[in-house]
GROMACS .gro file of C-alpha atoms in nm:
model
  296
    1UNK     CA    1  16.366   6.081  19.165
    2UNK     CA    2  16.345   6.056  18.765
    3UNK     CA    3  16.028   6.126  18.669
    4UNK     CA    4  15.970   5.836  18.411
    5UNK     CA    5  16.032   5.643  18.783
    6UNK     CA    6  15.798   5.845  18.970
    7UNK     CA    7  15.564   5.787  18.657
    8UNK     CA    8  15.553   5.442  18.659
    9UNK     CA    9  15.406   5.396  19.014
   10UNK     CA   10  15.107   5.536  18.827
   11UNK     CA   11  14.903   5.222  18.731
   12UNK     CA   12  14.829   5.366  18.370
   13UNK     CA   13  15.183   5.458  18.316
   14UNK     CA   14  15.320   5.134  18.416
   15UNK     CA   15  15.069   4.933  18.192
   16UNK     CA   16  15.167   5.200  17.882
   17UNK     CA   17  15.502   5.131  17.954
   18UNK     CA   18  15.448   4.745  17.974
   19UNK     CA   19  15.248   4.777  17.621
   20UNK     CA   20  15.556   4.994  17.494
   21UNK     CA   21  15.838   4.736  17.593
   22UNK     CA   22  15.586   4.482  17.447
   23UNK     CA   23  15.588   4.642  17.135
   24UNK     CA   24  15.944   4.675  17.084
   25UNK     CA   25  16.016   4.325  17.196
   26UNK     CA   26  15.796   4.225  16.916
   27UNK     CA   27  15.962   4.473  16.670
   28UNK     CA   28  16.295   4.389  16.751
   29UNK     CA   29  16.234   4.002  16.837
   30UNK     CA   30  16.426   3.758  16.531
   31UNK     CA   31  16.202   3.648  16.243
   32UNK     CA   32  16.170   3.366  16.103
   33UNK     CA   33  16.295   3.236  15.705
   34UNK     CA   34  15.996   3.199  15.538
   35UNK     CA   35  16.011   3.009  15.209
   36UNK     CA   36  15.817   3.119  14.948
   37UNK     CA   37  15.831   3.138  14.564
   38UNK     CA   38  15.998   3.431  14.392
   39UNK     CA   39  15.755   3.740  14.454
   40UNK     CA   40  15.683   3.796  14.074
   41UNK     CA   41  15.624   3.493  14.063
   42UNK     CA   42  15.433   3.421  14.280
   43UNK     CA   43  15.212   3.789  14.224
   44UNK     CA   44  15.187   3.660  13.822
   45UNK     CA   45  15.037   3.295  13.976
   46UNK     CA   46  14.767   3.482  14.156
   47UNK     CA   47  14.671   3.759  13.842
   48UNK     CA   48  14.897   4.040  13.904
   49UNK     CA   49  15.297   4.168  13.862
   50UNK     CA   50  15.189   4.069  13.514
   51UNK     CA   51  15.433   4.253  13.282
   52UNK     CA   52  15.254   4.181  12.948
   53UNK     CA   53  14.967   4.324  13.067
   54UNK     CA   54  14.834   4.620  12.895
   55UNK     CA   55  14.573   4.872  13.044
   56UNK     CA   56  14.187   4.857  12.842
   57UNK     CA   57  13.995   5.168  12.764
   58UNK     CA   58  13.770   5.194  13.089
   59UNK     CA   59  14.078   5.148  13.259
   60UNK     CA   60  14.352   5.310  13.147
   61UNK     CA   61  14.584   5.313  13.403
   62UNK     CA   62  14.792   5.028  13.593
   63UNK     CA   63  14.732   4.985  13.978
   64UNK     CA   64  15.063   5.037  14.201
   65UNK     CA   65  14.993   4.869  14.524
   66UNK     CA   66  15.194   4.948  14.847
   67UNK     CA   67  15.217   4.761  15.143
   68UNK     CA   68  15.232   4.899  15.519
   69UNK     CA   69  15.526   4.819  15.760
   70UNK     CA   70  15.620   4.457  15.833
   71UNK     CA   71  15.426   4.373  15.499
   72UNK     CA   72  15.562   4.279  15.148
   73UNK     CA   73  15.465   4.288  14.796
   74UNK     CA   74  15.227   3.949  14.808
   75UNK     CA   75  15.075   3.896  15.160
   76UNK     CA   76  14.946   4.246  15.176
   77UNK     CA   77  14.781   4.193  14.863
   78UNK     CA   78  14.615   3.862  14.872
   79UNK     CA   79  14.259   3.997  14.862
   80UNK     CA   80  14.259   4.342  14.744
   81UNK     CA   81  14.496   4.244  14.422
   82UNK     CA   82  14.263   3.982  14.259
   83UNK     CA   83  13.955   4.211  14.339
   84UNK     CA   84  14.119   4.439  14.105
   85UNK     CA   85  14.253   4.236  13.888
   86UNK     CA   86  13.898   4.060  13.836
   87UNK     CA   87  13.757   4.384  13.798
   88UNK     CA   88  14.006   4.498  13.435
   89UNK     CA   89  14.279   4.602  13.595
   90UNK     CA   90  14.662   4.571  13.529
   91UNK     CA   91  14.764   4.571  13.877
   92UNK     CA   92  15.158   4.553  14.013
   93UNK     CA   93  15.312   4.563  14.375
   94UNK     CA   94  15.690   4.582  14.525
   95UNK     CA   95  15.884   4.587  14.800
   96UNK     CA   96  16.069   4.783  14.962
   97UNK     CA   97  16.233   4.940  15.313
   98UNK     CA   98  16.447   4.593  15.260
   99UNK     CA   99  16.697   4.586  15.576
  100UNK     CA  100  16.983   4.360  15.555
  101UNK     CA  101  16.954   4.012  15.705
  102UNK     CA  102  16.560   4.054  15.789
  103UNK     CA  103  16.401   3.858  15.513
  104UNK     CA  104  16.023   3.881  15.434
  105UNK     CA  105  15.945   4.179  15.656
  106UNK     CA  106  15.959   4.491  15.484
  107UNK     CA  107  15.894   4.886  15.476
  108UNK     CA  108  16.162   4.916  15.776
  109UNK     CA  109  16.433   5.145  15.602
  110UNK     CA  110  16.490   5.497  15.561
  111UNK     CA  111  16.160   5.625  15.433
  112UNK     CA  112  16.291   5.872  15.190
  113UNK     CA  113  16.498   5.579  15.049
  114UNK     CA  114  16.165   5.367  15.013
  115UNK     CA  115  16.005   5.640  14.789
  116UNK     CA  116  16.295   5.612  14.544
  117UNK     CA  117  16.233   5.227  14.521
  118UNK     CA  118  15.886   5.363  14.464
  119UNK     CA  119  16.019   5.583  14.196
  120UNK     CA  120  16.195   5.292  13.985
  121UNK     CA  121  15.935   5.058  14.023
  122UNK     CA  122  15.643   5.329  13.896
  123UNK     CA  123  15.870   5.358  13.600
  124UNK     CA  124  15.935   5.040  13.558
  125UNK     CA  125  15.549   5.008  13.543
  126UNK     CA  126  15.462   5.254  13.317
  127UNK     CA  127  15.760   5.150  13.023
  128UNK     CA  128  15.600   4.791  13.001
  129UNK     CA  129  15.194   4.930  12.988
  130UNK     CA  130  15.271   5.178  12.789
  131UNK     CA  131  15.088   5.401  13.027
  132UNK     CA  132  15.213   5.761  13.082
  133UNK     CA  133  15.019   5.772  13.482
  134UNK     CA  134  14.939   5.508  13.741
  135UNK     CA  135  14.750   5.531  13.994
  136UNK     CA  136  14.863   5.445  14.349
  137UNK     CA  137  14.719   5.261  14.622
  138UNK     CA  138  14.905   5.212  14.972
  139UNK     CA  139  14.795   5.039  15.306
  140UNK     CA  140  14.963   5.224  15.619
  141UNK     CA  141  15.298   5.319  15.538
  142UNK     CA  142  15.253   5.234  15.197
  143UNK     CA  143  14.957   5.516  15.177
  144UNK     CA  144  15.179   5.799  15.343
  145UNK     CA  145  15.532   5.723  15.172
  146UNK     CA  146  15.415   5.826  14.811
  147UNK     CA  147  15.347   6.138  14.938
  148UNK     CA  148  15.707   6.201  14.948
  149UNK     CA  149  15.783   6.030  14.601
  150UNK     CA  150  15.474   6.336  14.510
  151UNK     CA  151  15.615   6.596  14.697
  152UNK     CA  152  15.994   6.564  14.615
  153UNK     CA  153  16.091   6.275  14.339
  154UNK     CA  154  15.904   6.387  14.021
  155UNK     CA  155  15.582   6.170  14.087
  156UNK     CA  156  15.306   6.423  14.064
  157UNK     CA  157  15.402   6.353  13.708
  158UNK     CA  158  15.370   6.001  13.688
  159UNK     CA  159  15.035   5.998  13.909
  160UNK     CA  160  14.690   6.022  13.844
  161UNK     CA  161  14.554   5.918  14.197
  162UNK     CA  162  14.701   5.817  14.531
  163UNK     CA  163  14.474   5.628  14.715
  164UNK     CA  164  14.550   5.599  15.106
  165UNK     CA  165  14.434   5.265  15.310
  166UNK     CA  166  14.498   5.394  15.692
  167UNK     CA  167  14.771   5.614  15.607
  168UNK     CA  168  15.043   5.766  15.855
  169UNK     CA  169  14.996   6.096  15.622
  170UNK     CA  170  15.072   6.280  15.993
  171UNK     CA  171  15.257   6.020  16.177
  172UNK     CA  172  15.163   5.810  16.460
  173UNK     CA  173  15.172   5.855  16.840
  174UNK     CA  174  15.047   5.476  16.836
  175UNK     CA  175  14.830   5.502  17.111
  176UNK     CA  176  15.015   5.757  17.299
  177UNK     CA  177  15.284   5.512  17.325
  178UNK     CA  178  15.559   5.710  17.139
  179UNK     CA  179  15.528   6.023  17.366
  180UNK     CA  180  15.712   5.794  17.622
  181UNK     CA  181  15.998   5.755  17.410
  182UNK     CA  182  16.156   6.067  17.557
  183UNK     CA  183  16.196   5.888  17.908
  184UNK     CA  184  16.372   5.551  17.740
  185UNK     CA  185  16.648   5.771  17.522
  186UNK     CA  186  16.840   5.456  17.458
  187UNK     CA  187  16.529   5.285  17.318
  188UNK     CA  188  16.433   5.572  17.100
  189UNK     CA  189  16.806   5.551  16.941
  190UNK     CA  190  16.814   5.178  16.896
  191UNK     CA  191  16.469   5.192  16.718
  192UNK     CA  192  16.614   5.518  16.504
  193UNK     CA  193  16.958   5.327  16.448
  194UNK     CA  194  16.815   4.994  16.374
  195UNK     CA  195  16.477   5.045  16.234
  196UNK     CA  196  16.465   5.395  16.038
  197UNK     CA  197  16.126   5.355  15.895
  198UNK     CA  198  15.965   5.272  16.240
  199UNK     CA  199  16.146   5.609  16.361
  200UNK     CA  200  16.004   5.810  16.096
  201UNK     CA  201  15.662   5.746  16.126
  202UNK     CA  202  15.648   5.891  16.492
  203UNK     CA  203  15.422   6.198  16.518
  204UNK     CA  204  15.705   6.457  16.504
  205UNK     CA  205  15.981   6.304  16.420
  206UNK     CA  206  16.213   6.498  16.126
  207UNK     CA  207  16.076   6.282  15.828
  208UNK     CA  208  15.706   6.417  15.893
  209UNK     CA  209  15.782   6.730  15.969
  210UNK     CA  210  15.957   6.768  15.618
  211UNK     CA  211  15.702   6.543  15.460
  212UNK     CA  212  15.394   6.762  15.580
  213UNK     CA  213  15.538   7.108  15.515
  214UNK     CA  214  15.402   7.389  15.281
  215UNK     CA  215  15.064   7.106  15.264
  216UNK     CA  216  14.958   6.784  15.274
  217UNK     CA  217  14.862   6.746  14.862
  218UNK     CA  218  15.083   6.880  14.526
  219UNK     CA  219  14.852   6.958  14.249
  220UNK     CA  220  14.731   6.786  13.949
  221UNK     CA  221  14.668   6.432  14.222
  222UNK     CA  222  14.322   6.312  14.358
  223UNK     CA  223  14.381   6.202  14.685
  224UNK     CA  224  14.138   5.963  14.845
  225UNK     CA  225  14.228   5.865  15.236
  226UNK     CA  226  14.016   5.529  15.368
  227UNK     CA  227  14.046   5.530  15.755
  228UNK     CA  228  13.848   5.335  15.973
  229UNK     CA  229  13.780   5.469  16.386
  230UNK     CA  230  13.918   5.126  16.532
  231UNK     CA  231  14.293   5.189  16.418
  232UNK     CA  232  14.489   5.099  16.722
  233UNK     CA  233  14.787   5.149  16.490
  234UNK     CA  234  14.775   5.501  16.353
  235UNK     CA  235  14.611   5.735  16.581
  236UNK     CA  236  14.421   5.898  16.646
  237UNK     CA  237  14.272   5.820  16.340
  238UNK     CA  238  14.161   6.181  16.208
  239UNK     CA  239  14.550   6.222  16.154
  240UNK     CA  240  14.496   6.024  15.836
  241UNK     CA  241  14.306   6.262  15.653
  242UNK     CA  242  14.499   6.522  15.432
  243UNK     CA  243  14.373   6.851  15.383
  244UNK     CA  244  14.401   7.049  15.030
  245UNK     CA  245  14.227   7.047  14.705
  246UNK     CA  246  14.124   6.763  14.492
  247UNK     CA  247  14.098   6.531  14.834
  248UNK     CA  248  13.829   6.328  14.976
  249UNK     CA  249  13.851   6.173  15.303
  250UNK     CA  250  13.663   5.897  15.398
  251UNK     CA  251  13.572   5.691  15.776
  252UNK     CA  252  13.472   5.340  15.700
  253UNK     CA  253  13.210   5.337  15.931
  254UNK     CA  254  13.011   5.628  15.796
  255UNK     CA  255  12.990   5.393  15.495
  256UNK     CA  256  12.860   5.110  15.646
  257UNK     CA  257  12.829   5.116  16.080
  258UNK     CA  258  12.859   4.743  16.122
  259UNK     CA  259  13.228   4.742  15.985
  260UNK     CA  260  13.445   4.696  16.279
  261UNK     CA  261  13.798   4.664  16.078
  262UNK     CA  262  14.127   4.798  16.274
  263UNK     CA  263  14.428   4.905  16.131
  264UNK     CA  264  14.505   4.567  15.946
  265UNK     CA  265  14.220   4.389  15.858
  266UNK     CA  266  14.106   4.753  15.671
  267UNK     CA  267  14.392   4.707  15.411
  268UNK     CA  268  14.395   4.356  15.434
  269UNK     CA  269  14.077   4.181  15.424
  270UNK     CA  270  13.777   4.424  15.412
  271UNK     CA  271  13.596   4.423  15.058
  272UNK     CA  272  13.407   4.692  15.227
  273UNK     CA  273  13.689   4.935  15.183
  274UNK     CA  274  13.796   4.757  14.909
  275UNK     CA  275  13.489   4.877  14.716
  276UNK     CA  276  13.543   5.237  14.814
  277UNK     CA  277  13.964   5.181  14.674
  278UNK     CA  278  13.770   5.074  14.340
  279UNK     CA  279  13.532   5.413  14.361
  280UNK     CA  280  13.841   5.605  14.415
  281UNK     CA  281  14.001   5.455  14.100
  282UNK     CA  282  13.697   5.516  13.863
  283UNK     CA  283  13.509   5.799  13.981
  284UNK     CA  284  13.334   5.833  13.679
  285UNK     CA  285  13.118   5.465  13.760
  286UNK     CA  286  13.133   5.515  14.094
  287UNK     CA  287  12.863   5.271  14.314
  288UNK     CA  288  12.754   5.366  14.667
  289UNK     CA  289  12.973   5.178  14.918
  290UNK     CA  290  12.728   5.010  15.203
  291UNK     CA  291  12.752   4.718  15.412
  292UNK     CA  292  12.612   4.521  15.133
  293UNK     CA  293  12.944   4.610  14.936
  294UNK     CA  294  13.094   4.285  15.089
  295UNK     CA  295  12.971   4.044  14.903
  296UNK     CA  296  13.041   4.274  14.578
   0.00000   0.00000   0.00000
């Protein structure tokens, strides 16, 4: 008998392999056109992507934001781009990971490919501010891929700060779900064949094994990480943190015990977090981040 067979007259197998299927039906299911106004446009509307914007004094860096898998350059940024934005910031997001024909959804491509759409955009960034670093912020993917734009593009010299909103800095075994890919070999190609940057963010898998070796930081970068202990997405959590010099890692709920944010809501929605992203930015005025940091 094969053993993923035998396995899944276990009732905990069969209900992670139901929840794995489940997944990739949703990964793989058609998406829907969504019509929506040019993204520059439609950033510039809301305060950011704002190209005539020049960094101030207290704040003299522009803010590159990154979004996470399935996200793009405005929904991601909804909350956490105004905050900063009301707060004296030039602030500026992209996309990238485009695949062809899936419109909207982004951050599924070739990872290393993303960081060189990073690359262009950071120095697209810094000819219009005038600015010779940005700093970096990234939810999910979007807070492990600059690591490899640091690592192996040139960024370390373009970066003050990378800032890391539930990153996959180690890869995922999303729940344990992903050590089952073994037994489904067909699956694990299609989702390597079809969806690179879904394949590359397994725990393992020849992107993170490059992306982590010889250390997790370069120098001259502060690195903060933000995780939060309900991430269903990225686990188990403590994977997030990076180890090395110059880094501070940080659980949500040591800040404030009440915050029950998973893995989207934390980059998404939670001023909580959002407050600690702003700390990470200007050390130097710092604020203690609490529960009460909400309504901040």
């Amino acid at each position: 008998m094969l053993p993923w067979i035998r396995a899944a007259r276990v009732p905990r197998t069969r209900s992670l392999l139901a929840a794995l299927l489940l997944a990739l039906t949703v990964l793989v299911a058609p998406t829907a056109t969504a019509s929506a106004a040019p993204a520059a446009e439609a950033a510039t509307s809301r305060g950011w992507n704002d190209y005539s914007c020049k960094p101030s004094a207290a704040h003299p860096r522009p803010v590159v934001l990154v979004h996470g898998t399935f996200g793009n350059s405005i929904d991601n940024w909804l909350v956490l781009a105004p905050y900063l934005v009301n707060r004296g910031y030039c602030v500026f997001s992209l996309d990238y990971g485009q695949l062809p024909g899936v419109p909207f959804f982004h951050g599924l491509g070739p990872i290393d490919k993303s960081a060189e759409q990073l690359d262009v955009f950071v120095d697209k960034v810094l000819a219009a501010t005038g600015a010779s670093k940005a700093d970096i912020v990234g939810h999910s993917q979007g807070g492990m891929m600059p690591n490899y734009y640091l690592k192996f593009l040139g960024g370390a010299d373009k970066v003050n700060a990378l800032v890391g909103i539930a990153p996959d800095n180690h890869g995922t075994t999303l729940l344990g779900l992903t050590k089952l890919l073994p037994f489904f070999p067909g699956v694990e190609k299609f989702i390597s064949d079809k969806t690179p940057g879904l394949a590359d963010q397994i725990a393992g898998s020849p992107f993170i094994t490059k992306l982590t070796a010889g250390g997790d930081t370069v120098p001259g970068v502060r690195y903060t990480v933000i995780a939060t202990k309900y991430d269903q997405v990225v686990t188990p959590y403590r994977t997030q943190y990076l180890d090395g010099p110059n880094v501070r890692n940080v659980l949500l709920q040591d800040l404030c015990p009440l915050d029950l944010s998973e893995h989207v809501a934390i980059g998404t929605i939670d001023r909580i977090a959002f407050h600690e992203v702003a700390n990470a930015l200007d050390p130097a005025r710092a604020t203690p981040t609490t529960c009460a940091s909400v309504i901040g």
